[in-house]
Structure formats: C-alpha cells, structure tokens
Amino acid sequence: MHDDIAKVLIDAETIQAKVRELGERLSRDYAGLNPVLICILKGAVIFAADLVRQLSIPAKLDFMAISSYGSGMRTSGVVRILKDLDRSIEGEHVIIVEDIVDSGLTLSYLLENLKSRQPASLKTCVLLDKPAQRQVPLEPDYVGFDIPDEFVVGYGLDYAENYRHLPYIGVLKPHVYEGVSQ
Ligand code: PRP
C-alpha cells in the first residue's frame, strides 16, 4: 500500500466486480440505443475506460474537461468548460460518467448544460457517491458505491494530481492535506 494511504476503502477486485455489474446493467438498459458515454476528465477516465470494456452493446465515447473556480479541496459550483464534446448529442441517449459525486454541484451543472443540447435521454453513472457532502439535491441514476465522508483517492481520484494511478480507492492520511483550505 502507498505510504500516504491510511486504509484501503474499496480494493481493486471489488471495484472491478462492481464495474462489471454496472456494465451489465447499462448493456441491458441501453440495448438497441447506441448510447453516448461522456467521460468527465480527468477523474472519471479510469472508471470510464474499464466501464466501456464491460459493455456488450455498441456505444460511443466522448469527453469533457471542466474546471471549477475556487481554491482548496471543495468545488465552488461555478464551472468552466475546458474541453467540450466533439460531437452534437441532439437526439442521442447520453450517460454522464463520473468518478464521484460529492457536493453535487459539478453534476448538476453538467446535467443542466447537456440537457439544453436536447439529447433523447440523459442519465448519470457514478462510481462513488458521498451523500454526506451534498449541497444540491441530486440522485445519480447508476451508483457503484455509497462512501462515508472521508478524503478518498485512487482509481482516477487525485489529491493535487497525485494518486490517480492507484488501482484501489484509499483514504488519504490527513497529514498529507493538513493546512489546505477547504
Ligand atoms: C471531482 C470529480 C467530480 C467533482 C465532484 O473532480 O471528478 O467532477 O469533483 O465534486 P462535486 O460533486 O462536489 O462537484 P475534480 O474537480 O477534482 O477534477 P478531476 O476530475 O480532474 O480530478
């Protein structure tokens, strides 16, 4: 285990089993619909890459990169699009793929933004849900794991751009981020 990790919250095998299960559910629910999965960079890249390989139906993949204004570890809710989708999603069945929903501000911004582009349907698939931090009412449609209110990294999730490569979800030792404003 990495030295900065206090404990493993979800091990690699458990994540892979859950991603397989989510892939099977999406394959059933979207059969014949050729959905577009939108991976929100950067955190969701590992999850999305594993998820698409568990689909048994044709699907498209696109990417968005966004940045939230504000410093520290918390999202401000004000979002700027750094990279937009390559293609129009009008009339498409769209699934937003996110690594984590925390305050819910990022996902609610994305839902509003993408809804205005008139997709045929719009749903959300998140690996981790941290309901304790919610600032806006938001229930993701597909959820891998509900997690407690702890600072988690790994499997795409970072702290200061580190730890994304870890194959598990771990709780960061507090001394690593102590002194950082929230
Ligand atoms: C993380 C995560 C979500 C967002 C969730 O992204 O990938 O997009 O925060 O938080 P919220 O529910 O409080 O809005 P982050 O801004 O850390 O960027 P990254 O994906 O590039 O790591």
mmCIF file of C-alpha atoms and ligand atoms in Angstrom:
data_model
loop_
_atom_site.group_PDB
_atom_site.id
_atom_site.type_symbol
_atom_site.label_atom_id
_atom_site.label_comp_id
_atom_site.label_asym_id
_atom_site.label_seq_id
_atom_site.Cartn_x
_atom_site.Cartn_y
_atom_site.Cartn_z
ATOM 1 C CA MET A 1 0.000 0.000 0.000
ATOM 2 C CA HIS A 2 1.120 3.571 -0.763
ATOM 3 C CA ASP A 3 2.725 5.334 2.246
ATOM 4 C CA ASP A 4 0.215 8.228 2.163
ATOM 5 C CA ILE A 5 -2.812 5.927 2.363
ATOM 6 C CA ALA A 6 -4.327 5.321 5.806
ATOM 7 C CA LYS A 7 -6.552 2.456 4.679
ATOM 8 C CA VAL A 8 -7.982 0.822 1.590
ATOM 9 C CA LEU A 9 -11.689 1.612 1.411
ATOM 10 C CA ILE A 10 -12.501 -0.418 -1.732
ATOM 11 C CA ASP A 11 -9.990 -2.911 -3.092
ATOM 12 C CA ALA A 12 -9.240 -3.378 -6.791
ATOM 13 C CA GLU A 13 -11.114 -6.668 -7.090
ATOM 14 C CA THR A 14 -14.281 -5.235 -5.523
ATOM 15 C CA ILE A 15 -14.121 -2.242 -7.884
ATOM 16 C CA GLN A 16 -13.749 -4.492 -10.923
ATOM 17 C CA ALA A 17 -16.702 -6.663 -9.867
ATOM 18 C CA LYS A 18 -18.867 -3.561 -9.440
ATOM 19 C CA VAL A 19 -17.791 -2.090 -12.789
ATOM 20 C CA ARG A 20 -18.704 -5.413 -14.429
ATOM 21 C CA GLU A 21 -22.129 -5.265 -12.777
ATOM 22 C CA LEU A 22 -22.689 -1.638 -13.897
ATOM 23 C CA GLY A 23 -21.640 -2.586 -17.433
ATOM 24 C CA GLU A 24 -24.162 -5.420 -17.471
ATOM 25 C CA ARG A 25 -26.947 -3.142 -16.215
ATOM 26 C CA LEU A 26 -26.162 -0.473 -18.819
ATOM 27 C CA SER A 27 -25.995 -3.124 -21.550
ATOM 28 C CA ARG A 28 -29.493 -4.296 -20.626
ATOM 29 C CA ASP A 29 -30.999 -0.825 -20.184
ATOM 30 C CA TYR A 30 -29.469 0.641 -23.355
ATOM 31 C CA ALA A 31 -29.834 -2.326 -25.709
ATOM 32 C CA GLY A 32 -30.569 -1.037 -29.212
ATOM 33 C CA LEU A 33 -29.991 2.613 -28.236
ATOM 34 C CA ASN A 34 -26.290 3.030 -29.122
ATOM 35 C CA PRO A 35 -25.701 5.389 -26.158
ATOM 36 C CA VAL A 36 -23.003 8.050 -25.850
ATOM 37 C CA LEU A 37 -20.927 7.795 -22.687
ATOM 38 C CA ILE A 38 -19.451 11.122 -21.663
ATOM 39 C CA CYS A 39 -16.360 10.787 -19.518
ATOM 40 C CA ILE A 40 -15.686 13.838 -17.359
ATOM 41 C CA LEU A 41 -11.929 14.381 -17.254
ATOM 42 C CA LYS A 42 -9.807 13.741 -15.505
ATOM 43 C CA GLY A 43 -11.092 11.785 -12.520
ATOM 44 C CA ALA A 44 -13.501 9.544 -14.447
ATOM 45 C CA VAL A 45 -11.007 8.378 -17.049
ATOM 46 C CA ILE A 46 -10.032 5.132 -15.312
ATOM 47 C CA PHE A 47 -13.628 4.226 -14.452
ATOM 48 C CA ALA A 48 -14.883 5.056 -17.968
ATOM 49 C CA ALA A 49 -12.091 3.056 -19.599
ATOM 50 C CA ASP A 50 -12.978 -0.009 -17.537
ATOM 51 C CA LEU A 51 -16.741 0.525 -17.868
ATOM 52 C CA VAL A 52 -16.862 0.670 -21.680
ATOM 53 C CA ARG A 53 -14.991 -2.634 -21.832
ATOM 54 C CA GLN A 54 -17.786 -4.253 -19.801
ATOM 55 C CA LEU A 55 -20.473 -3.227 -22.293
ATOM 56 C CA SER A 56 -21.873 -5.893 -24.571
ATOM 57 C CA ILE A 57 -23.697 -3.320 -26.738
ATOM 58 C CA PRO A 58 -22.387 -0.733 -29.212
ATOM 59 C CA ALA A 59 -21.681 2.591 -27.530
ATOM 60 C CA LYS A 60 -19.878 5.834 -28.293
ATOM 61 C CA LEU A 61 -17.413 7.618 -26.069
ATOM 62 C CA ASP A 62 -16.804 11.346 -25.776
ATOM 63 C CA PHE A 63 -15.008 13.543 -23.253
ATOM 64 C CA MET A 64 -15.493 16.812 -21.457
ATOM 65 C CA ALA A 65 -12.972 18.608 -19.311
ATOM 66 C CA ILE A 66 -14.234 21.149 -16.847
ATOM 67 C CA SER A 67 -12.696 23.222 -14.157
ATOM 68 C CA SER A 68 -14.414 24.610 -11.115
ATOM 69 C CA TYR A 69 -13.412 28.036 -9.946
ATOM 70 C CA GLY A 70 -12.269 28.395 -6.352
ATOM 71 C CA SER A 71 -9.283 27.108 -4.470
ATOM 72 C CA GLY A 72 -8.767 24.346 -1.961
ATOM 73 C CA MET A 73 -10.388 20.947 -1.963
ATOM 74 C CA ARG A 74 -14.013 21.931 -2.444
ATOM 75 C CA THR A 75 -15.934 22.599 -5.617
ATOM 76 C CA SER A 76 -17.396 26.103 -5.880
ATOM 77 C CA GLY A 77 -20.179 25.184 -8.278
ATOM 78 C CA VAL A 78 -19.011 27.703 -10.850
ATOM 79 C CA VAL A 79 -17.800 25.642 -13.745
ATOM 80 C CA ARG A 80 -15.811 26.460 -16.852
ATOM 81 C CA ILE A 81 -15.672 24.121 -19.847
ATOM 82 C CA LEU A 82 -12.025 23.486 -20.775
ATOM 83 C CA LYS A 83 -12.807 20.894 -23.442
ATOM 84 C CA ASP A 84 -16.241 20.422 -24.919
ATOM 85 C CA LEU A 85 -17.730 17.383 -26.630
ATOM 86 C CA ASP A 86 -16.507 16.630 -30.145
ATOM 87 C CA ARG A 87 -19.994 15.825 -31.442
ATOM 88 C CA SER A 88 -23.556 17.046 -31.026
ATOM 89 C CA ILE A 89 -25.664 14.948 -28.642
ATOM 90 C CA GLU A 90 -29.004 16.089 -30.008
ATOM 91 C CA GLY A 91 -31.328 13.087 -30.178
ATOM 92 C CA GLU A 92 -28.741 10.798 -28.531
ATOM 93 C CA HIS A 93 -29.060 8.659 -25.413
ATOM 94 C CA VAL A 94 -26.437 10.155 -23.131
ATOM 95 C CA ILE A 95 -24.825 8.788 -19.979
ATOM 96 C CA ILE A 96 -22.535 11.066 -17.962
ATOM 97 C CA VAL A 97 -19.737 9.006 -16.400
ATOM 98 C CA GLU A 98 -18.226 10.461 -13.219
ATOM 99 C CA ASP A 99 -15.844 9.084 -10.619
ATOM 100 C CA ILE A 100 -17.517 10.781 -7.646
ATOM 101 C CA VAL A 101 -20.474 12.930 -6.700
ATOM 102 C CA ASP A 102 -19.710 14.951 -3.617
ATOM 103 C CA SER A 103 -21.471 18.348 -3.251
ATOM 104 C CA GLY A 104 -23.342 17.508 -6.465
ATOM 105 C CA LEU A 105 -22.533 20.921 -7.929
ATOM 106 C CA THR A 106 -20.461 19.627 -10.842
ATOM 107 C CA LEU A 107 -23.008 17.038 -11.898
ATOM 108 C CA SER A 108 -25.964 19.385 -11.581
ATOM 109 C CA TYR A 109 -24.152 21.928 -13.757
ATOM 110 C CA LEU A 110 -23.402 19.232 -16.328
ATOM 111 C CA LEU A 111 -26.973 17.956 -16.322
ATOM 112 C CA GLU A 112 -28.325 21.430 -16.955
ATOM 113 C CA ASN A 113 -25.745 22.179 -19.633
ATOM 114 C CA LEU A 114 -26.196 18.891 -21.512
ATOM 115 C CA LYS A 115 -29.996 18.923 -21.193
ATOM 116 C CA SER A 116 -30.044 22.191 -23.151
ATOM 117 C CA ARG A 117 -28.458 20.320 -26.083
ATOM 118 C CA GLN A 118 -31.624 18.213 -26.419
ATOM 119 C CA PRO A 119 -30.442 14.634 -26.020
ATOM 120 C CA ALA A 120 -33.109 11.908 -26.347
ATOM 121 C CA SER A 121 -32.294 10.918 -22.745
ATOM 122 C CA LEU A 122 -29.751 11.924 -20.127
ATOM 123 C CA LYS A 123 -28.615 9.837 -17.161
ATOM 124 C CA THR A 124 -25.685 9.694 -14.780
ATOM 125 C CA CYS A 125 -23.403 6.825 -13.823
ATOM 126 C CA VAL A 126 -21.039 7.443 -10.914
ATOM 127 C CA LEU A 127 -18.639 5.068 -9.231
ATOM 128 C CA LEU A 128 -18.708 6.761 -5.818
ATOM 129 C CA ASP A 129 -21.473 8.655 -4.078
ATOM 130 C CA LYS A 130 -20.676 10.674 -0.952
ATOM 131 C CA PRO A 131 -24.166 11.824 0.116
ATOM 132 C CA ALA A 132 -22.953 13.483 3.349
ATOM 133 C CA GLN A 133 -21.451 16.365 1.349
ATOM 134 C CA ARG A 134 -24.451 17.106 -0.860
ATOM 135 C CA GLN A 135 -25.264 20.811 -1.360
ATOM 136 C CA VAL A 136 -27.897 20.368 -4.046
ATOM 137 C CA PRO A 137 -30.475 17.566 -4.271
ATOM 138 C CA LEU A 138 -29.130 15.043 -6.741
ATOM 139 C CA GLU A 139 -29.568 11.281 -7.090
ATOM 140 C CA PRO A 140 -27.291 9.668 -9.675
ATOM 141 C CA ASP A 141 -29.073 7.027 -11.783
ATOM 142 C CA TYR A 142 -26.343 4.375 -11.560
ATOM 143 C CA VAL A 143 -24.101 4.240 -8.479
ATOM 144 C CA GLY A 144 -21.219 1.893 -7.736
ATOM 145 C CA PHE A 145 -20.687 2.544 -4.024
ATOM 146 C CA ASP A 146 -22.009 4.882 -1.354
ATOM 147 C CA ILE A 147 -18.992 6.011 0.653
ATOM 148 C CA PRO A 148 -18.546 7.734 4.015
ATOM 149 C CA ASP A 149 -17.366 11.324 4.367
ATOM 150 C CA GLU A 150 -13.645 10.616 4.061
ATOM 151 C CA PHE A 151 -10.948 12.019 1.794
ATOM 152 C CA VAL A 152 -10.555 9.339 -0.848
ATOM 153 C CA VAL A 153 -8.039 8.989 -3.682
ATOM 154 C CA GLY A 154 -7.098 6.356 -6.242
ATOM 155 C CA TYR A 155 -8.713 4.763 -9.303
ATOM 156 C CA GLY A 156 -8.741 8.167 -11.026
ATOM 157 C CA LEU A 157 -9.312 10.337 -7.956
ATOM 158 C CA ASP A 158 -6.488 12.653 -7.034
ATOM 159 C CA TYR A 159 -5.164 14.962 -4.420
ATOM 160 C CA ALA A 160 -3.014 17.667 -6.064
ATOM 161 C CA GLU A 161 -2.840 15.438 -9.188
ATOM 162 C CA ASN A 162 -1.312 12.536 -7.286
ATOM 163 C CA TYR A 163 -2.649 9.025 -6.538
ATOM 164 C CA ARG A 164 -4.845 8.695 -9.666
ATOM 165 C CA HIS A 165 -2.914 5.586 -10.698
ATOM 166 C CA LEU A 166 -3.693 3.526 -7.592
ATOM 167 C CA PRO A 167 -5.874 0.524 -8.531
ATOM 168 C CA TYR A 168 -7.917 0.823 -5.318
ATOM 169 C CA ILE A 169 -9.866 3.573 -3.516
ATOM 170 C CA GLY A 170 -7.964 4.601 -0.399
ATOM 171 C CA VAL A 171 -8.394 7.079 2.422
ATOM 172 C CA LEU A 172 -5.637 9.683 2.405
ATOM 173 C CA LYS A 173 -3.663 10.249 5.605
ATOM 174 C CA PRO A 174 -4.754 13.650 6.994
ATOM 175 C CA HIS A 175 -1.189 14.962 7.337
ATOM 176 C CA VAL A 176 -0.917 14.953 3.521
ATOM 177 C CA TYR A 177 -3.569 17.649 3.112
ATOM 178 C CA GLU A 178 -3.388 19.341 6.527
ATOM 179 C CA GLY A 179 -3.297 23.113 6.272
ATOM 180 C CA VAL A 180 -5.082 23.168 2.909
ATOM 181 C CA SER A 181 -8.183 25.395 2.974
ATOM 182 C CA GLN A 182 -11.479 23.673 2.186
HETATM 183 C C1 PRP B 1 -14.104 15.812 -8.976
HETATM 184 C C2 PRP B 1 -14.979 14.720 -9.609
HETATM 185 C C3 PRP B 1 -16.228 15.458 -9.961
HETATM 186 C C4 PRP B 1 -16.324 16.520 -8.886
HETATM 187 C C5 PRP B 1 -17.311 16.092 -7.854
HETATM 188 O O1 PRP B 1 -13.445 16.493 -9.996
HETATM 189 O O2 PRP B 1 -14.362 14.148 -10.736
HETATM 190 O O3 PRP B 1 -16.147 16.047 -11.236
HETATM 191 O O4 PRP B 1 -15.034 16.654 -8.297
HETATM 192 O O5 PRP B 1 -17.444 17.047 -6.851
HETATM 193 P P1 PRP B 1 -18.780 17.833 -6.560
HETATM 194 O O6 PRP B 1 -19.911 16.844 -6.520
HETATM 195 O O7 PRP B 1 -18.501 18.463 -5.205
HETATM 196 O O8 PRP B 1 -18.989 18.878 -7.624
HETATM 197 P P2 PRP B 1 -12.215 17.482 -9.744
HETATM 198 O O9 PRP B 1 -12.720 18.898 -9.738
HETATM 199 O O10 PRP B 1 -11.453 17.034 -8.550
HETATM 200 O O11 PRP B 1 -11.354 17.317 -11.082
HETATM 201 P P3 PRP B 1 -10.661 15.987 -11.697
HETATM 202 O O12 PRP B 1 -11.789 15.092 -12.159
HETATM 203 O O13 PRP B 1 -9.847 16.484 -12.832
HETATM 204 O O14 PRP B 1 -9.838 15.349 -10.608
#
